[in-house]
Amino acid sequence: MLATFVVVWRESLEAALVVAILLAYLKRIGQRDKYRYIYYGVLGALIACLGFVRLSAFLEGFFEGRGEEVFQAGVMLAAVVVVTAMVLWMHVQARSLRGSLENRAGMLIEGGQLMSLALLAGIAVFREGAETTLFLWSIALSAHASATQMLIAGAAGATVAVVMAYFVFQGAAHLNLKLFFQVTAIVLILIAAGILAQAANKLIGVGLLPPGIGQIWNTSWLLDERGPLGSMAAALFGYRSRPSLTEAMVYVLYFPLVFFLMRWPTARPQRLQHGEH
Amino acid sequence: MLPCVPLFWSPISSAAADEPIPVIKVQNGKFDPSTLTVASSPSLRLKVINTGETAVEFESFELNRERVVAPGREIVVYLPSLSPGKYQFFDDFHRETGLGTLIVK
C-alpha cells in the first residue's frame, strides 16, 4: 500500500510542479483569468490517460511490444518541443520587462500562446499520468483483496503531490519577477533535458536507438537514485547514475541548443529601436 | 569527429535475433527466476513476461531500464553492454516482494 502511495505521489509530483509553475507565471503577469486554459489542458490529459489504457493494448500488438515505448518516447519529444518553446517565449517576455515590475497587467497573451500553455500543462500531466493510470487500472481490475486500499493509497499520493505543488505555486507567485523568470527557466530547461534523455533511454530499451557505450560512468557513489535526494533528481531532472553515451550526449547537447535558440532572435528588437529614433 | 561515429554507434546487431532470449516471468511482484545468470554479450536482451493480473514495472538502476508490463503481456528489454557482475532489478509497482538479480558472467 505504501508502495502504491509513493509511486503515484512521485509520478504526480512532476506534473503538478509544471502546472504550478504555469499558474504562478500567469499570476505574476496578472492574467489569472487565464487559469482555466491550464485546467482545460490538465482535464484533456486526464481523459487522454484513460484513452491511453485502451489504446496501449491495441498498439502493443501492432508494434511487436514496442508500441507503448515508442508512443511514450513520441509524447516525450513533443513535451520537449513545447517546454523549449515555453522557455524561449518566457525569455523574450522577460527581456521586455524593465527592472522588477510587479504584476504587469498590461502584458497581453494571445490565443496561440494560451494554447501552448494548455498544451504544456496537458503534456506534463499525460506523460506521468499515462503510466500511472495503467498501473492503477490494472489494480482496479485485479481480484486482489487489497485493491480498494491500494486505490485509496494512489489517490492519497496524487493529492499530496498536488498540495505540495500548491505550496510551490504560492512561493513562486511571490518571488521577485525577474528572479521568478530566471529560476523557472532553469527548472524548465533541466526538466526538458531530462525528458529528452529519458526519451532516448526508452528508444534504446526497445533497440531502436544505439546506446553508443552501454554505461559510460557510474555516479551512484555521488548521488544514488535510491536515496531521497537522488530519486527527486531522477524524477524531476532525469538524473541517472549509469547513463549510456547516447543519453548523456543528448542531455548535454540540449543546453547549447536552447541557449542558441535564445540568442537567435536578438537582432530584431535592436533594429526596431534604431528605426524609431 | 565523423570517424568516431562507427566506433561508438555501431548499428544494432540483427544477428542476435537468432539467439534465445533469457526469460523472466513476473507475477504480481514475484520474479521467476529471481536470480538469472547470463553470458556477457554486446547485444544482451531480456524477455519479461507478466503472468499476473496486475501491471508490473521491470526496473533497475544498475541496468538503467524501467518498463511497465501490462498483465498478460511480454516485453523484450534491450540491455546495455554489461561487464561481469551482479545487477539488481525490482518491480517498482510491488517493491516489497519484487526483487531479482541478474548475474553476468
XYZ file of C-alpha atoms in Angstrom:
382
model
C 0.000 0.000 0.000
C 2.793 2.404 0.911
C 4.492 1.486 -2.338
C 1.382 2.441 -4.311
C 1.231 5.764 -2.492
C 4.883 6.540 -3.218
C 4.663 5.517 -6.881
C 1.607 7.669 -7.595
C 2.971 10.551 -5.499
C 6.259 10.595 -7.391
C 4.649 10.402 -10.811
C 2.115 13.096 -9.945
C 4.609 15.491 -8.384
C 6.485 16.367 -11.530
C 3.322 17.037 -13.494
C 1.872 19.030 -10.594
C 5.037 21.141 -10.410
C 4.921 22.081 -14.084
C 1.257 23.054 -13.690
C 2.107 25.077 -10.561
C 4.859 26.936 -12.422
C 2.500 27.746 -15.274
C -0.221 29.013 -12.924
C 2.331 31.076 -10.974
C 3.544 32.574 -14.227
C 0.045 33.652 -15.177
C -0.492 35.122 -11.731
C 2.767 37.074 -11.879
C 1.870 38.687 -15.170
C -1.615 39.484 -13.917
C -3.520 37.063 -16.132
C -5.303 34.998 -13.502
C -8.437 34.857 -15.588
C -6.489 32.631 -17.981
C -6.061 29.877 -15.348
C -8.861 27.913 -16.977
C -6.749 27.228 -20.060
C -4.314 25.341 -17.879
C -7.205 23.441 -16.334
C -8.543 22.530 -19.790
C -5.123 21.129 -20.655
C -4.999 19.080 -17.457
C -8.543 17.794 -17.940
C -7.840 16.869 -21.542
C -4.729 14.998 -20.465
C -6.603 13.058 -17.771
C -9.170 11.979 -20.351
C -6.349 11.059 -22.721
C -4.827 8.885 -19.993
C -7.989 6.817 -19.838
C -7.967 6.550 -23.600
C -4.347 5.518 -23.457
C -5.188 2.435 -21.416
C -7.428 1.255 -24.261
C -5.002 2.373 -26.951
C -1.895 0.749 -25.485
C -3.427 -2.704 -25.758
C -4.010 -2.032 -29.453
C -0.548 -0.539 -30.056
C 1.177 -3.330 -28.205
C 0.137 -5.933 -30.740
C 0.780 -3.599 -33.651
C 4.406 -2.841 -32.937
C 5.583 -6.209 -31.573
C 5.508 -4.986 -27.991
C 7.458 -1.834 -28.750
C 4.401 0.302 -29.433
C 3.934 1.604 -25.927
C 7.544 2.695 -25.529
C 7.719 4.295 -28.974
C 4.462 6.137 -28.284
C 5.733 7.395 -24.939
C 9.030 8.486 -26.496
C 6.981 10.412 -29.056
C 4.953 12.106 -26.326
C 8.179 12.998 -24.530
C 9.666 14.560 -27.654
C 6.507 16.609 -28.080
C 6.839 17.676 -24.444
C 10.431 18.804 -25.014
C 9.392 20.878 -28.022
C 6.634 22.566 -26.054
C 8.782 23.151 -22.944
C 11.538 24.616 -25.126
C 9.045 26.914 -26.810
C 7.801 27.961 -23.362
C 11.341 28.733 -22.157
C 12.108 30.785 -25.263
C 8.841 32.663 -25.054
C 9.325 33.485 -21.364
C 12.853 34.624 -22.158
C 11.548 37.063 -24.757
C 8.866 38.318 -22.354
C 11.367 38.746 -19.526
C 13.696 40.798 -21.665
C 10.955 43.285 -22.480
C 10.452 43.995 -18.776
C 12.303 46.915 -17.201
C 13.726 46.114 -13.752
C 11.468 44.183 -11.416
C 7.975 45.326 -12.236
C 5.179 43.778 -10.237
C 2.093 42.299 -11.849
C 2.315 43.758 -15.297
C -1.375 43.593 -16.039
C -0.791 45.085 -19.451
C 1.060 42.051 -20.713
C -1.032 40.512 -23.439
C -1.265 36.844 -24.068
C -2.721 35.874 -27.394
C -4.675 32.787 -28.291
C -1.720 30.850 -29.670
C 0.305 31.313 -26.533
C -2.627 30.289 -24.370
C -2.945 27.105 -26.384
C 0.767 26.490 -25.779
C 0.231 26.827 -22.043
C -2.717 24.441 -22.140
C -0.695 22.036 -24.252
C 2.296 22.179 -21.933
C 0.148 21.512 -18.884
C -1.597 18.700 -20.735
C 1.577 17.021 -21.903
C 3.140 17.256 -18.439
C 0.094 15.555 -16.919
C -0.235 12.982 -19.706
C 3.394 11.974 -19.596
C 3.217 10.931 -15.958
C -0.448 10.117 -15.912
C -0.470 7.556 -18.710
C 1.765 5.120 -16.899
C 0.146 5.753 -13.535
C -3.333 5.240 -14.960
C -2.292 1.921 -16.471
C -0.908 0.893 -13.119
C -3.995 1.920 -11.137
C -6.338 0.459 -13.753
C -4.785 -2.956 -13.515
C -5.066 -2.790 -9.735
C -8.731 -1.898 -10.057
C -9.338 -4.803 -12.422
C -7.406 -7.357 -10.406
C -9.055 -9.621 -7.888
C -6.640 -8.541 -5.188
C -8.149 -8.319 -1.742
C -6.381 -5.050 -1.011
C -7.197 -3.441 -4.372
C -9.506 -0.831 -2.844
C -6.865 0.080 -0.254
C -4.261 0.459 -2.961
C -6.520 2.715 -4.999
C -7.087 4.897 -1.944
C -3.303 4.994 -1.388
C -2.896 6.045 -5.008
C -5.482 8.805 -4.669
C -3.733 9.965 -1.484
C -0.399 10.044 -3.308
C -1.799 12.221 -6.057
C -3.448 14.526 -3.505
C -0.219 15.029 -1.553
C 1.608 15.842 -4.772
C -0.992 18.460 -5.692
C -0.809 20.002 -2.200
C 2.985 20.215 -2.406
C 2.769 21.788 -5.847
C 0.283 24.294 -4.456
C 2.878 25.465 -1.925
C 5.403 25.814 -4.734
C 2.806 27.875 -6.588
C 2.315 30.167 -3.611
C 6.048 30.596 -3.130
C 6.753 31.169 -6.797
C 3.917 33.641 -7.134
C 5.526 35.944 -4.545
C 9.062 35.861 -5.886
C 10.640 38.925 -7.380
C 9.551 38.825 -11.024
C 12.989 38.707 -12.597
C 14.140 36.006 -10.184
C 10.970 34.076 -10.873
C 11.661 34.054 -14.606
C 15.258 33.020 -14.105
C 14.515 30.201 -11.662
C 11.592 28.976 -13.732
C 13.649 28.986 -16.913
C 16.432 26.967 -15.304
C 13.991 24.452 -13.842
C 12.163 24.048 -17.150
C 15.412 23.643 -19.095
C 16.644 20.953 -16.709
C 13.291 19.195 -16.897
C 13.353 19.296 -20.698
C 16.908 17.910 -20.882
C 15.869 15.127 -18.532
C 12.802 14.277 -20.602
C 14.926 14.201 -23.774
C 17.429 11.813 -22.199
C 14.550 9.692 -20.938
C 13.063 9.500 -24.441
C 16.462 8.344 -25.714
C 16.567 5.730 -22.942
C 13.167 4.367 -23.984
C 14.203 4.036 -27.618
C 17.454 2.353 -26.578
C 15.492 -0.052 -24.384
C 13.498 -1.298 -27.382
C 16.524 -1.490 -29.636
C 15.600 1.432 -31.872
C 18.495 3.643 -30.855
C 22.084 2.525 -30.297
C 23.432 3.270 -26.832
C 26.941 4.061 -28.111
C 28.624 2.888 -24.993
C 26.351 0.959 -22.641
C 27.218 2.729 -19.413
C 29.804 5.444 -19.631
C 30.102 6.091 -15.921
C 28.640 5.247 -12.568
C 27.929 8.207 -10.307
C 25.869 6.311 -7.762
C 28.620 6.952 -5.195
C 27.883 10.670 -5.607
C 24.112 10.552 -5.904
C 22.124 7.327 -5.751
C 18.664 7.210 -7.337
C 17.552 5.039 -4.430
C 18.042 7.844 -1.898
C 15.512 10.646 -1.288
C 17.564 13.370 -2.997
C 18.564 11.072 -5.831
C 15.046 9.922 -6.587
C 13.842 13.554 -6.681
C 16.679 14.414 -9.065
C 15.805 11.371 -11.152
C 12.102 12.151 -11.323
C 12.408 15.895 -11.916
C 15.602 16.323 -13.899
C 16.119 12.879 -15.391
C 19.278 12.197 -13.396
C 20.667 8.721 -13.997
C 23.755 7.338 -12.320
C 24.624 4.961 -15.164
C 23.663 6.611 -18.443
C 24.601 5.351 -21.857
C 26.721 7.524 -24.116
C 23.708 8.403 -26.252
C 21.663 9.529 -23.253
C 24.485 11.629 -21.819
C 25.181 13.278 -25.169
C 21.520 14.039 -25.784
C 21.242 15.599 -22.316
C 24.404 17.675 -22.642
C 23.710 18.833 -26.212
C 20.281 20.174 -25.241
C 21.786 23.111 -23.311
C 23.768 24.729 -26.125
C 20.742 24.159 -28.359
C 18.431 26.087 -26.039
C 20.971 28.878 -25.494
C 21.495 29.177 -29.232
C 17.748 29.444 -29.788
C 17.577 32.125 -27.097
C 20.294 34.252 -28.729
C 18.943 33.812 -32.235
C 16.166 36.471 -32.368
C 18.414 39.071 -30.688
C 18.939 41.114 -33.846
C 15.343 42.175 -34.458
C 14.408 44.239 -31.357
C 17.568 46.337 -31.704
C 16.826 47.160 -35.318
C 13.341 48.340 -34.357
C 14.726 50.710 -31.744
C 17.081 52.299 -34.248
C 14.194 52.701 -36.691
C 12.021 54.508 -34.148
C 14.672 57.106 -33.390
C 34.510 13.785 -35.384
C 32.670 11.804 -38.029
C 35.041 8.786 -37.995
C 34.105 8.383 -34.332
C 30.539 7.583 -35.300
C 31.116 3.975 -36.417
C 33.343 3.450 -33.391
C 30.660 4.305 -30.848
C 27.399 3.904 -32.661
C 27.594 0.574 -34.427
C 24.250 -0.470 -35.885
C 22.138 -2.636 -33.643
C 23.088 -6.219 -34.460
C 20.395 -8.257 -36.156
C 22.440 -11.435 -35.869
C 21.441 -11.534 -32.238
C 17.886 -12.213 -33.333
C 18.728 -15.923 -33.622
C 19.995 -16.295 -30.076
C 17.477 -17.438 -27.493
C 16.461 -14.596 -25.224
C 16.624 -15.261 -21.470
C 13.172 -15.133 -19.899
C 11.993 -13.825 -16.577
C 8.398 -14.305 -15.537
C 6.830 -11.959 -13.074
C 3.551 -12.415 -11.258
C 2.147 -9.663 -9.069
C 5.574 -8.703 -7.917
C 7.338 -12.058 -7.750
C 10.102 -12.744 -10.240
C 10.668 -16.260 -11.544
C 13.555 -16.872 -11.580
C 14.638 -14.268 -9.083
C 18.236 -14.888 -9.990
C 19.264 -15.257 -13.601
C 22.739 -15.909 -14.931
C 23.630 -14.856 -18.439
C 26.791 -14.711 -20.502
C 28.237 -11.297 -21.164
C 27.232 -10.135 -24.625
C 27.296 -6.842 -26.522
C 23.682 -7.309 -27.521
C 22.032 -8.735 -24.447
C 18.262 -8.816 -24.308
C 15.814 -9.948 -21.695
C 12.243 -11.111 -22.107
C 9.911 -10.252 -19.250
C 6.523 -11.957 -19.160
C 3.776 -10.754 -16.855
C 1.793 -13.796 -15.784
C -0.171 -11.971 -13.103
C -3.281 -9.765 -13.025
C -1.602 -6.502 -12.028
C 0.733 -4.335 -14.066
C 4.373 -4.605 -13.074
C 7.342 -2.407 -13.768
C 10.635 -4.080 -14.526
C 13.088 -1.538 -13.197
C 16.770 -1.441 -12.394
C 19.048 1.457 -11.541
C 22.073 -0.669 -12.305
C 20.772 -1.645 -15.737
C 19.253 1.804 -16.304
C 15.955 0.392 -17.526
C 12.368 0.800 -16.421
C 9.457 -0.684 -18.331
C 5.882 -1.280 -17.459
C 4.484 -4.682 -18.424
C 0.717 -4.935 -18.575
C -0.902 -8.116 -17.270
C -0.654 -10.974 -19.733
C 1.897 -9.152 -21.872
C 5.552 -9.835 -22.596
C 8.257 -7.354 -23.466
C 11.827 -7.561 -24.706
C 14.273 -5.251 -22.970
C 17.494 -4.355 -24.742
C 20.212 -4.125 -22.119
C 23.366 -2.037 -22.287
C 26.619 -3.945 -22.693
C 27.477 -5.099 -19.201
C 30.722 -6.049 -17.549
C 30.584 -9.224 -15.442
C 28.905 -8.690 -12.119
C 25.611 -8.664 -10.268
C 22.832 -6.299 -11.264
C 19.764 -5.805 -9.107
C 16.338 -5.305 -10.586
C 12.951 -4.880 -8.972
C 9.264 -4.422 -9.611
C 8.606 -0.763 -8.881
C 4.901 -1.445 -8.505
C 5.435 -4.184 -5.928
C 8.522 -3.064 -4.099
C 8.007 -5.270 -1.031
C 8.230 -8.577 -2.870
C 9.696 -7.951 -6.274
C 13.470 -8.265 -6.156
C 15.824 -10.022 -8.502
C 19.422 -10.301 -9.540
C 20.952 -10.598 -12.967
C 24.378 -12.223 -12.881
C 26.542 -11.540 -15.886
C 29.418 -13.950 -16.371
